[in-house]
PDB file of N, CA and C in Angstrom:
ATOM      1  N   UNK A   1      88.025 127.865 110.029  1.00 80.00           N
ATOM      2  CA  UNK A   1      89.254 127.605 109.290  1.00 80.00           C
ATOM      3  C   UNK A   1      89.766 126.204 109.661  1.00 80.00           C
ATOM      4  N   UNK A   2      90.305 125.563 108.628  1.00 85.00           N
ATOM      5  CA  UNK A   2      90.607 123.861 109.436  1.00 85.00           C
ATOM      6  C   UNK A   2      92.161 124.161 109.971  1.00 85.00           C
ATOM      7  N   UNK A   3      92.990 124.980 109.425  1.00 84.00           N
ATOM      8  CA  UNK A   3      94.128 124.997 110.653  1.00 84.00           C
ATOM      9  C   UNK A   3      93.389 124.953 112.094  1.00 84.00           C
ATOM     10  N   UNK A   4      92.793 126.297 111.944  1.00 89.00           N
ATOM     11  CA  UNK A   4      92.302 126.139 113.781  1.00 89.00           C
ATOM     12  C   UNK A   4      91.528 125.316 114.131  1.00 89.00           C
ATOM     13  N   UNK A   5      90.579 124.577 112.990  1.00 88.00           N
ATOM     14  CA  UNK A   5      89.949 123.267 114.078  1.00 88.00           C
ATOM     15  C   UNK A   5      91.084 122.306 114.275  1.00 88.00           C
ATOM     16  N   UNK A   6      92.028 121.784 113.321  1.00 87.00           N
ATOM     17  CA  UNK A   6      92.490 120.811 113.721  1.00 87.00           C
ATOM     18  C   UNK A   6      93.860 121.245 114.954  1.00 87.00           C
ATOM     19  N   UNK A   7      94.081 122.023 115.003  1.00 87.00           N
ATOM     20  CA  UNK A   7      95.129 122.679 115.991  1.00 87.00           C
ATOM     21  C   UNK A   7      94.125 122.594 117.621  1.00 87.00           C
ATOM     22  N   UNK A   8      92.953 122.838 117.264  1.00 91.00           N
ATOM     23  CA  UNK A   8      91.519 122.511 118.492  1.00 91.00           C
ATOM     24  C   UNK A   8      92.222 121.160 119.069  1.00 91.00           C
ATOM     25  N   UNK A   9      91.351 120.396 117.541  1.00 89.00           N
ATOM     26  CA  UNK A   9      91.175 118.879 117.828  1.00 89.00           C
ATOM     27  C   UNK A   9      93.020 118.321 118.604  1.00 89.00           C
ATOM     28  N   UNK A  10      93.602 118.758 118.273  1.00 87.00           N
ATOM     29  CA  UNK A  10      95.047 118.090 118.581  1.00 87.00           C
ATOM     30  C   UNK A  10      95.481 118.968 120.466  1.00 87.00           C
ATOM     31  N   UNK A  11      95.063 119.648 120.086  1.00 90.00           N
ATOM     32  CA  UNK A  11      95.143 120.682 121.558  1.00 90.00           C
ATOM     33  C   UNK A  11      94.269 119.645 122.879  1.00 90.00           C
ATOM     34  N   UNK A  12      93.070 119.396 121.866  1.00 92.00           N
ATOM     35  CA  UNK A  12      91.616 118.767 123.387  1.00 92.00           C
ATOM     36  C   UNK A  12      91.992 117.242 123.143  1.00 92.00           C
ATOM     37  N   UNK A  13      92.479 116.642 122.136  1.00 87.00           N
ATOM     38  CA  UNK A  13      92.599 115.386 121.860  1.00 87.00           C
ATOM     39  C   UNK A  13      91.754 114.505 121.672  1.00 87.00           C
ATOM     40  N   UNK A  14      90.801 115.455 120.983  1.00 87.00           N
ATOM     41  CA  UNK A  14      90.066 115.085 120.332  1.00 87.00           C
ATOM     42  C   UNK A  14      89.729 114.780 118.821  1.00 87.00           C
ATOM     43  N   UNK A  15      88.634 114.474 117.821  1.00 86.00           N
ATOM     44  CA  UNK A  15      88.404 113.881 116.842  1.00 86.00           C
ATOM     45  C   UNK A  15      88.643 115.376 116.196  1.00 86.00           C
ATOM     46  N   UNK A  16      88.379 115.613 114.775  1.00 86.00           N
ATOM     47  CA  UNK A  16      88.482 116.283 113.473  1.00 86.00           C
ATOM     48  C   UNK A  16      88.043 115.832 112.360  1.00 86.00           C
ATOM     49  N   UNK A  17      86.793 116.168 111.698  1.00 85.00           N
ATOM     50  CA  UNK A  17      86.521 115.585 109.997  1.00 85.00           C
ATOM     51  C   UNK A  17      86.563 116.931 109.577  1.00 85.00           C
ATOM     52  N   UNK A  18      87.183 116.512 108.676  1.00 86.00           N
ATOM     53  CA  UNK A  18      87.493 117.373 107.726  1.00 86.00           C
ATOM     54  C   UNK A  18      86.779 117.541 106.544  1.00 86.00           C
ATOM     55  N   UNK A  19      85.866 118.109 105.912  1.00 85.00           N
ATOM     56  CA  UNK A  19      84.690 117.389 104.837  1.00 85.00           C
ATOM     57  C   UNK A  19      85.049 119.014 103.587  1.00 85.00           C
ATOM     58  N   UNK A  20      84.835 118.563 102.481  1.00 83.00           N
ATOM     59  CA  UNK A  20      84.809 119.183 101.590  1.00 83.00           C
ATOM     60  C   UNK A  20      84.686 118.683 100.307  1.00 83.00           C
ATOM     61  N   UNK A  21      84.931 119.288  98.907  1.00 85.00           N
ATOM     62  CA  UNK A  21      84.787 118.657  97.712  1.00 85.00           C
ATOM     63  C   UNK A  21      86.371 118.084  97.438  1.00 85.00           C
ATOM     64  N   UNK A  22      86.018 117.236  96.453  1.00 84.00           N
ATOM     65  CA  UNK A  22      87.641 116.488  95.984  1.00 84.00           C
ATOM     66  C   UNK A  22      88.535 117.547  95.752  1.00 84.00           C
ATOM     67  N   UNK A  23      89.795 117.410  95.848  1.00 85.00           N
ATOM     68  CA  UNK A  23      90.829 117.941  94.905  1.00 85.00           C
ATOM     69  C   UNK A  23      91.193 119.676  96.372  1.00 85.00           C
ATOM     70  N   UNK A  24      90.639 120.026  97.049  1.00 88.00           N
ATOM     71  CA  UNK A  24      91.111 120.760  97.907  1.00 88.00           C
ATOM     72  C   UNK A  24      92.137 120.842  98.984  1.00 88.00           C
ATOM     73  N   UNK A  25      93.251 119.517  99.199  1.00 88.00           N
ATOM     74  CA  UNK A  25      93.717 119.338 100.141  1.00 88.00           C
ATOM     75  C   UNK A  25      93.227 119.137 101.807  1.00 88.00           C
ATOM     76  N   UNK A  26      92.625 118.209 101.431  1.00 87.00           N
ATOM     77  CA  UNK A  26      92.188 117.579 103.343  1.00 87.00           C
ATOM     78  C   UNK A  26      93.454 116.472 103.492  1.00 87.00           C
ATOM     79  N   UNK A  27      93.239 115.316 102.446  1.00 87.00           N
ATOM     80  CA  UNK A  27      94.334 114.355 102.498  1.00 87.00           C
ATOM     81  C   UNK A  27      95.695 115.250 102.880  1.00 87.00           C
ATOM     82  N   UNK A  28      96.145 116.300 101.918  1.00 90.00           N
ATOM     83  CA  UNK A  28      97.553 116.889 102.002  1.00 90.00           C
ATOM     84  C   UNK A  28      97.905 117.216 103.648  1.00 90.00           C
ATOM     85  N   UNK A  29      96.747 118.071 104.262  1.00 90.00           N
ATOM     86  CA  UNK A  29      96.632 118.938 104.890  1.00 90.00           C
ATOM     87  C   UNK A  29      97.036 117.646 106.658  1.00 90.00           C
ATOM     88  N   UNK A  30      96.098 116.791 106.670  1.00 87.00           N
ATOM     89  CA  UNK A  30      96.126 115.482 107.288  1.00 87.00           C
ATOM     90  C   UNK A  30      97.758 114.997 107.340  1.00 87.00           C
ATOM     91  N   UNK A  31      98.360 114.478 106.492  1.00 88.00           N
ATOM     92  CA  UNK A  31      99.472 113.849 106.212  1.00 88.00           C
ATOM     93  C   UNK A  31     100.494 114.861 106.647  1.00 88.00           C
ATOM     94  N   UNK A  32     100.459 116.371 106.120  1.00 91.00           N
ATOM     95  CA  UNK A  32     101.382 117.310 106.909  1.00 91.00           C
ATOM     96  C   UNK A  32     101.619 117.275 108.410  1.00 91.00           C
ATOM     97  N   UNK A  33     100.390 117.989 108.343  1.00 89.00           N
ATOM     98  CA  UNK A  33     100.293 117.579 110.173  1.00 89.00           C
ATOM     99  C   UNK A  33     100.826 116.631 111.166  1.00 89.00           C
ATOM    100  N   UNK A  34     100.458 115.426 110.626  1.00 89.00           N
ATOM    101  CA  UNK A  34     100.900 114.580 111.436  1.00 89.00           C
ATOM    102  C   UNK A  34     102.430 114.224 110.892  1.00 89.00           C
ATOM    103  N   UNK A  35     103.168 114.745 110.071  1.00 92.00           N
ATOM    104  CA  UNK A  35     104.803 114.731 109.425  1.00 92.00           C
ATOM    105  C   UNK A  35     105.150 116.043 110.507  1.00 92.00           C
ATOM    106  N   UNK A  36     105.215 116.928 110.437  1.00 92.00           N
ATOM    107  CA  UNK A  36     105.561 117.981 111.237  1.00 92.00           C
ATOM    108  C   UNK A  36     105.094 117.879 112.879  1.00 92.00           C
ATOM    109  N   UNK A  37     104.456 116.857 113.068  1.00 89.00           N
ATOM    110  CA  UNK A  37     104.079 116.894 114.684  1.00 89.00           C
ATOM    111  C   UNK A  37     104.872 115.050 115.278  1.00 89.00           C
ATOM    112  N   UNK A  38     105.534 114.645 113.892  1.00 92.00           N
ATOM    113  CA  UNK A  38     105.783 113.414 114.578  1.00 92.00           C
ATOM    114  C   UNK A  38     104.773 112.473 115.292  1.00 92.00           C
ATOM    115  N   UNK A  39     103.093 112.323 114.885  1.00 90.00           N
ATOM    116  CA  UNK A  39     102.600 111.280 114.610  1.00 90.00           C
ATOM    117  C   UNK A  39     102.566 110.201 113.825  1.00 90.00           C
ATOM    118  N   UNK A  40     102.209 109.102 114.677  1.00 90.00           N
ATOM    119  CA  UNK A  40     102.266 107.673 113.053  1.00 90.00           C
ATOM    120  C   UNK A  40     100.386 108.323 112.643  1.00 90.00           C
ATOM    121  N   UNK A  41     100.623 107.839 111.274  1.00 90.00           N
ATOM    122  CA  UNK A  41      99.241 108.441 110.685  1.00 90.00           C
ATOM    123  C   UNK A  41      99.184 106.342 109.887  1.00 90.00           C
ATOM    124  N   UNK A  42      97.818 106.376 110.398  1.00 90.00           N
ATOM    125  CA  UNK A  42      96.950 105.287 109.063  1.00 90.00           C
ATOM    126  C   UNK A  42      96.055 105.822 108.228  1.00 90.00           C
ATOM    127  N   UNK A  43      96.459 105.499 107.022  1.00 89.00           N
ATOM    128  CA  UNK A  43      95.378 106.102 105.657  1.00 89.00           C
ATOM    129  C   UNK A  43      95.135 104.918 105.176  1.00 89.00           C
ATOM    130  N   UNK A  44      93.852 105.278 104.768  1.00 88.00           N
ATOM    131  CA  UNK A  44      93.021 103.611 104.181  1.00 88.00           C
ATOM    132  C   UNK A  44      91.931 104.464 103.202  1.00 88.00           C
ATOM    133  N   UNK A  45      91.976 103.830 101.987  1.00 88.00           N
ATOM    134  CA  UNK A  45      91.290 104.598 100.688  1.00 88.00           C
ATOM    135  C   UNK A  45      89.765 103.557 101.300  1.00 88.00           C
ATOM    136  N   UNK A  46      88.852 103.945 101.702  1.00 86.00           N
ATOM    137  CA  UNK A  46      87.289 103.448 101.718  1.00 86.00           C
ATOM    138  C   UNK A  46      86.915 102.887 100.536  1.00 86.00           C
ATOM    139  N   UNK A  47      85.996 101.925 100.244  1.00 85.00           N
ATOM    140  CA  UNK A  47      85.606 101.598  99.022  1.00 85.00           C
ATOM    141  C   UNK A  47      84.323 101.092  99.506  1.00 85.00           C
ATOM    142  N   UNK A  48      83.306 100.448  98.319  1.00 85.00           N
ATOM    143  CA  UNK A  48      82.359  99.705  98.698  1.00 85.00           C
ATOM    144  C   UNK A  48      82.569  98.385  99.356  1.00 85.00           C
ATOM    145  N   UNK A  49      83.918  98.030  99.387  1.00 87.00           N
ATOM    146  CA  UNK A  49      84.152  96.433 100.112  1.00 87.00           C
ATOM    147  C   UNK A  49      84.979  96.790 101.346  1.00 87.00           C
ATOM    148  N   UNK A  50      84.538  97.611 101.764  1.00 85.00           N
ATOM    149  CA  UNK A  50      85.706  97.722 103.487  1.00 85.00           C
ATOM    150  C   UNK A  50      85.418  96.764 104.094  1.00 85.00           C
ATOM    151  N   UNK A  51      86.250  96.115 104.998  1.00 87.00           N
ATOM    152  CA  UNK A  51      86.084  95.304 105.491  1.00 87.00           C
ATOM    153  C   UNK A  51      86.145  95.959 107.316  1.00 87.00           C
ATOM    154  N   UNK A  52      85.474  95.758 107.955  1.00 87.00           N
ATOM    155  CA  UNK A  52      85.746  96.509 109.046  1.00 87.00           C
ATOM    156  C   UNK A  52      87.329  95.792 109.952  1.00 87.00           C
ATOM    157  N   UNK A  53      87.629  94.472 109.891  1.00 88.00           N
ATOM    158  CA  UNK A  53      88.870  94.168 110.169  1.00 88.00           C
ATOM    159  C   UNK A  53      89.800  94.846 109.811  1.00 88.00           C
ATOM    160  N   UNK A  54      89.736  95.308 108.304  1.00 86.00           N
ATOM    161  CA  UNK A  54      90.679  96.236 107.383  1.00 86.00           C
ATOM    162  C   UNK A  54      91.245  97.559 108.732  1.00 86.00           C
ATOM    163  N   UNK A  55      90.363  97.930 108.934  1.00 89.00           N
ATOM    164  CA  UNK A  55      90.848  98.950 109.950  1.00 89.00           C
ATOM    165  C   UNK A  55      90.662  98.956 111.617  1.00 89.00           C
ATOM    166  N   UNK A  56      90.184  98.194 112.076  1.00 90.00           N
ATOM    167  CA  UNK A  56      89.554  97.813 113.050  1.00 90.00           C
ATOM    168  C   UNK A  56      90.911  96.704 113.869  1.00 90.00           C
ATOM    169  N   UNK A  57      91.389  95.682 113.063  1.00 91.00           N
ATOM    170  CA  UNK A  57      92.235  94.433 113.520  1.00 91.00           C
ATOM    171  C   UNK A  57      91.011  93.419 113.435  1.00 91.00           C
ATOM    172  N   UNK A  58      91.592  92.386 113.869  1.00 92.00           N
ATOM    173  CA  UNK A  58      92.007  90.952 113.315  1.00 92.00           C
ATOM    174  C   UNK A  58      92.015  89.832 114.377  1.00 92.00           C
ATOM    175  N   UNK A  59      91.332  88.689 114.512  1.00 91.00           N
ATOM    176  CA  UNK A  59      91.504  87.796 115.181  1.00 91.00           C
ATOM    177  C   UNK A  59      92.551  86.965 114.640  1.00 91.00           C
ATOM    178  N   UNK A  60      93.321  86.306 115.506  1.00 92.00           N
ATOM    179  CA  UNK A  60      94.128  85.451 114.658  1.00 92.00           C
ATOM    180  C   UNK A  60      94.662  84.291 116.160  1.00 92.00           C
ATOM    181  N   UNK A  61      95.201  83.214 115.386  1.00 93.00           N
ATOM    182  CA  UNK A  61      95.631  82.332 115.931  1.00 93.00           C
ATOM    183  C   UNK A  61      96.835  82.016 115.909  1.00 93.00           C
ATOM    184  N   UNK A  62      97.185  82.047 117.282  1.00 92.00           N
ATOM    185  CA  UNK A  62      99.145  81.974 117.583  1.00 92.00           C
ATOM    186  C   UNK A  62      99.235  80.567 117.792  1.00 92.00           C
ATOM    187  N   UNK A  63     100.564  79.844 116.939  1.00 93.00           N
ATOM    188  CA  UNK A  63     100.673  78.461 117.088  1.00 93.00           C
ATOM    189  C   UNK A  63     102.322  78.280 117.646  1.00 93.00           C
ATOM    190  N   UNK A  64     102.506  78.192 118.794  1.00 91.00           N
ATOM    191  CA  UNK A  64     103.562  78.292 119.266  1.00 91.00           C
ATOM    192  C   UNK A  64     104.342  76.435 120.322  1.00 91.00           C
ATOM    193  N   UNK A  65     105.842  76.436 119.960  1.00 91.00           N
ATOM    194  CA  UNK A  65     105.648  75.043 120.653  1.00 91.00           C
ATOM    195  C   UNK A  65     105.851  75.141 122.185  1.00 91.00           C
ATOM    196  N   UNK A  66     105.578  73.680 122.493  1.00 91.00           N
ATOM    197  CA  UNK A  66     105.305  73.572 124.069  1.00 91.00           C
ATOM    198  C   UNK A  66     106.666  72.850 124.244  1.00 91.00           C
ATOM    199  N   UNK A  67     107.601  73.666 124.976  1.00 89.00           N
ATOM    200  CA  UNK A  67     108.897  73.380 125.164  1.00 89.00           C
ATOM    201  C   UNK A  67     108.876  72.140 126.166  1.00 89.00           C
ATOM    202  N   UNK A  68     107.862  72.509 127.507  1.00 87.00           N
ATOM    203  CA  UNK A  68     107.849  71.391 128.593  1.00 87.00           C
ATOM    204  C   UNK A  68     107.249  70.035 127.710  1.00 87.00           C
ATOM    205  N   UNK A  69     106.417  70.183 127.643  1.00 84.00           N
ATOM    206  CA  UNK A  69     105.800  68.795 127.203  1.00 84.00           C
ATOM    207  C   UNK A  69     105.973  68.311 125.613  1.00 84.00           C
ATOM    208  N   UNK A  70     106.320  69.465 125.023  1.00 86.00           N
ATOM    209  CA  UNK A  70     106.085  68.562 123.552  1.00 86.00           C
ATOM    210  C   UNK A  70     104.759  69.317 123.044  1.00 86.00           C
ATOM    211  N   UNK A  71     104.649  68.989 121.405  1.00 91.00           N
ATOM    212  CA  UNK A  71     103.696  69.604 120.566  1.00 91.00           C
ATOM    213  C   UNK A  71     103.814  70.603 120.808  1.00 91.00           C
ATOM    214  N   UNK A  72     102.272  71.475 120.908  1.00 93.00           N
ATOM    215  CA  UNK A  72     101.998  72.964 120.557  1.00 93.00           C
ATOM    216  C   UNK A  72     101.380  73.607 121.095  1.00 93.00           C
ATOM    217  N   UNK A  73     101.387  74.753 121.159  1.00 92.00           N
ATOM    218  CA  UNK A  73     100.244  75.245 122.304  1.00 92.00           C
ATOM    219  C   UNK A  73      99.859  76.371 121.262  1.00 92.00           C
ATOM    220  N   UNK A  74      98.572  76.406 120.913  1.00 93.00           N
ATOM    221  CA  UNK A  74      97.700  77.166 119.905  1.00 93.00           C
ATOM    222  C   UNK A  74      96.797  78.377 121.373  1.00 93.00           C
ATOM    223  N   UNK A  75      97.110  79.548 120.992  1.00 93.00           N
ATOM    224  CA  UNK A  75      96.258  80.910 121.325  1.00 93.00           C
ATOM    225  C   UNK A  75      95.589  81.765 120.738  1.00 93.00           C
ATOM    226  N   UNK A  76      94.384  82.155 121.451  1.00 93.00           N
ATOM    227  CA  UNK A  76      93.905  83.718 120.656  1.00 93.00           C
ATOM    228  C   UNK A  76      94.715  84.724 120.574  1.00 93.00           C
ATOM    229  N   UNK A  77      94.757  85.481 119.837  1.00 91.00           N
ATOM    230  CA  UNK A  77      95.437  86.402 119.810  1.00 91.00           C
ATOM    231  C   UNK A  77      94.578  87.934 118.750  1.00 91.00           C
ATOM    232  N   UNK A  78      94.570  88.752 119.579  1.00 90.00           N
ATOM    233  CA  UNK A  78      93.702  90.197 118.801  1.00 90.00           C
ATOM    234  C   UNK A  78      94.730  90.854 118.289  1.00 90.00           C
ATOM    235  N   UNK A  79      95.019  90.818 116.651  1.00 90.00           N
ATOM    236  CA  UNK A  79      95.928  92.171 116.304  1.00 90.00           C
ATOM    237  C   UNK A  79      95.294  93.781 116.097  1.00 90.00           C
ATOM    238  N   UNK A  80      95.777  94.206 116.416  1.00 92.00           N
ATOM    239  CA  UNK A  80      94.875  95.687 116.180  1.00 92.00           C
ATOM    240  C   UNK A  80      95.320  96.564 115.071  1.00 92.00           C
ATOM    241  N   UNK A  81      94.086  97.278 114.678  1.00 89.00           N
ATOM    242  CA  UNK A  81      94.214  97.702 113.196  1.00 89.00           C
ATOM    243  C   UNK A  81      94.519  99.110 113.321  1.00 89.00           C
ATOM    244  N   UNK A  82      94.947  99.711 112.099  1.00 88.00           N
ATOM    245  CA  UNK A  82      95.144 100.910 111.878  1.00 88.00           C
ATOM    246  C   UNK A  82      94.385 102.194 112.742  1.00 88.00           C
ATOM    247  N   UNK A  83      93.114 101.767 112.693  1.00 88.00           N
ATOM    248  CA  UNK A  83      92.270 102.772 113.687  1.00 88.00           C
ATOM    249  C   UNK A  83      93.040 103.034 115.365  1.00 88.00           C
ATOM    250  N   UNK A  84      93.151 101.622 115.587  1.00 89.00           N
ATOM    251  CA  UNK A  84      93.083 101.602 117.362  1.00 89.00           C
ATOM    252  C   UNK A  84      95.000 101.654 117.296  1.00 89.00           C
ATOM    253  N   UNK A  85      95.924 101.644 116.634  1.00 89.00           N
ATOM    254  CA  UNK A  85      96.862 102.388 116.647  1.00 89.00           C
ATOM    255  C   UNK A  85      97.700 103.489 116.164  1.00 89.00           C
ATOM    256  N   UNK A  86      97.035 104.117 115.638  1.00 89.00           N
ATOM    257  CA  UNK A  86      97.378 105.217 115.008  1.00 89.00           C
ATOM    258  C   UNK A  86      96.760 106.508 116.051  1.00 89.00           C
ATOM    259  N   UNK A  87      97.893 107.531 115.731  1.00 88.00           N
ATOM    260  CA  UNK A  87      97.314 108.734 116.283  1.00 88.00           C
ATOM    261  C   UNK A  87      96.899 109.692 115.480  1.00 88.00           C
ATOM    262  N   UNK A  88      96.787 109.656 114.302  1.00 87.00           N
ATOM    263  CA  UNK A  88      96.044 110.552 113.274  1.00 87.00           C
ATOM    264  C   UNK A  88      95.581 109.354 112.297  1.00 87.00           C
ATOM    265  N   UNK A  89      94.227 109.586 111.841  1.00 88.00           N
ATOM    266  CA  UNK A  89      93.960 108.651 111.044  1.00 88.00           C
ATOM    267  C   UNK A  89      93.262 109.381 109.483  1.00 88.00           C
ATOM    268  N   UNK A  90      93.503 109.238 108.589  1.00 87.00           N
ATOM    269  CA  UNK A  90      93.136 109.411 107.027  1.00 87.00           C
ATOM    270  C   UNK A  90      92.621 108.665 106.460  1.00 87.00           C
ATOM    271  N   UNK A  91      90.853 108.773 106.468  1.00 86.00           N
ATOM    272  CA  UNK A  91      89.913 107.522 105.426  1.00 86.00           C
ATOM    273  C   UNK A  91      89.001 108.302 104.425  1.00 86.00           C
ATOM    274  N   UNK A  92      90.049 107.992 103.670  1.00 84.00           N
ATOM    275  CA  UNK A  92      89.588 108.953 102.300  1.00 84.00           C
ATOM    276  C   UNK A  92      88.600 107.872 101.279  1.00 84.00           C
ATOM    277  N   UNK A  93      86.977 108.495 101.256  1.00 79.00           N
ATOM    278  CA  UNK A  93      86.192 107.700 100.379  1.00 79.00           C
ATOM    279  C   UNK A  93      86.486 107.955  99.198  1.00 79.00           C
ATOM    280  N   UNK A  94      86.386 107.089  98.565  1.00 75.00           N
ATOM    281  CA  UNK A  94      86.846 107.086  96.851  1.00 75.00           C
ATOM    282  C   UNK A  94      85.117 106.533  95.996  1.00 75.00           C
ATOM    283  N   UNK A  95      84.210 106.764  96.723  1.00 66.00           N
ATOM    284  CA  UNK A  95      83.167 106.826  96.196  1.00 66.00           C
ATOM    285  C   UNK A  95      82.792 108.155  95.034  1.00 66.00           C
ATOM    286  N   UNK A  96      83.141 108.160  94.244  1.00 57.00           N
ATOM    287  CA  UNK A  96      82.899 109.424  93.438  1.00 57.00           C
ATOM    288  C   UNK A  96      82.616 108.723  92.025  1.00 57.00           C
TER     289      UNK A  96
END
């Protein structure tokens, strides 16, 4: 029954796929859960162009000024994506 796996998965803190045909409520079922348990949830519709940054994060470059000396002082900086902050996550393929 997926109540009791995912009541498992949330109990061991662990993973949950949920697999079935379209139109049955996995998405619904996902989004409840984590509304009634007070998780942040990321949902990301899959396509043939995912980008793995898309969910993954992001390199980016911080351009910040240099108060002592003048000009700028440019950094790496890793933003992190939906995957690595979220505590329930929803990646619904739309391959159909």
């Amino acid at each position: 029954d997926v109540k009791d796996g995912l009541l498992l998965a949330l109990v061991a803190k662990e993973h949950a796929y949920i697999e079935g045909p379209p139109g049955v409520g996995k998405t619904m079922v996902a989004e409840l859960t984590s509304d009634r348990l007070g998780l942040s949830r990321f949902t990301y519709q899959m396509h043939r162009d995912t980008r793995l940054s898309d969910m993954l994060g992001d390199a980016v470059l911080v351009r910040e000024p240099n108060l002592e000396g003048g000009g700028e002082i440019i950094r790496h900086s890793i933003r992190k994506g939906g995957l690595l902050t979220s505590q329930l996550c929803v990646l619904d393929d739309i391959n159909r």
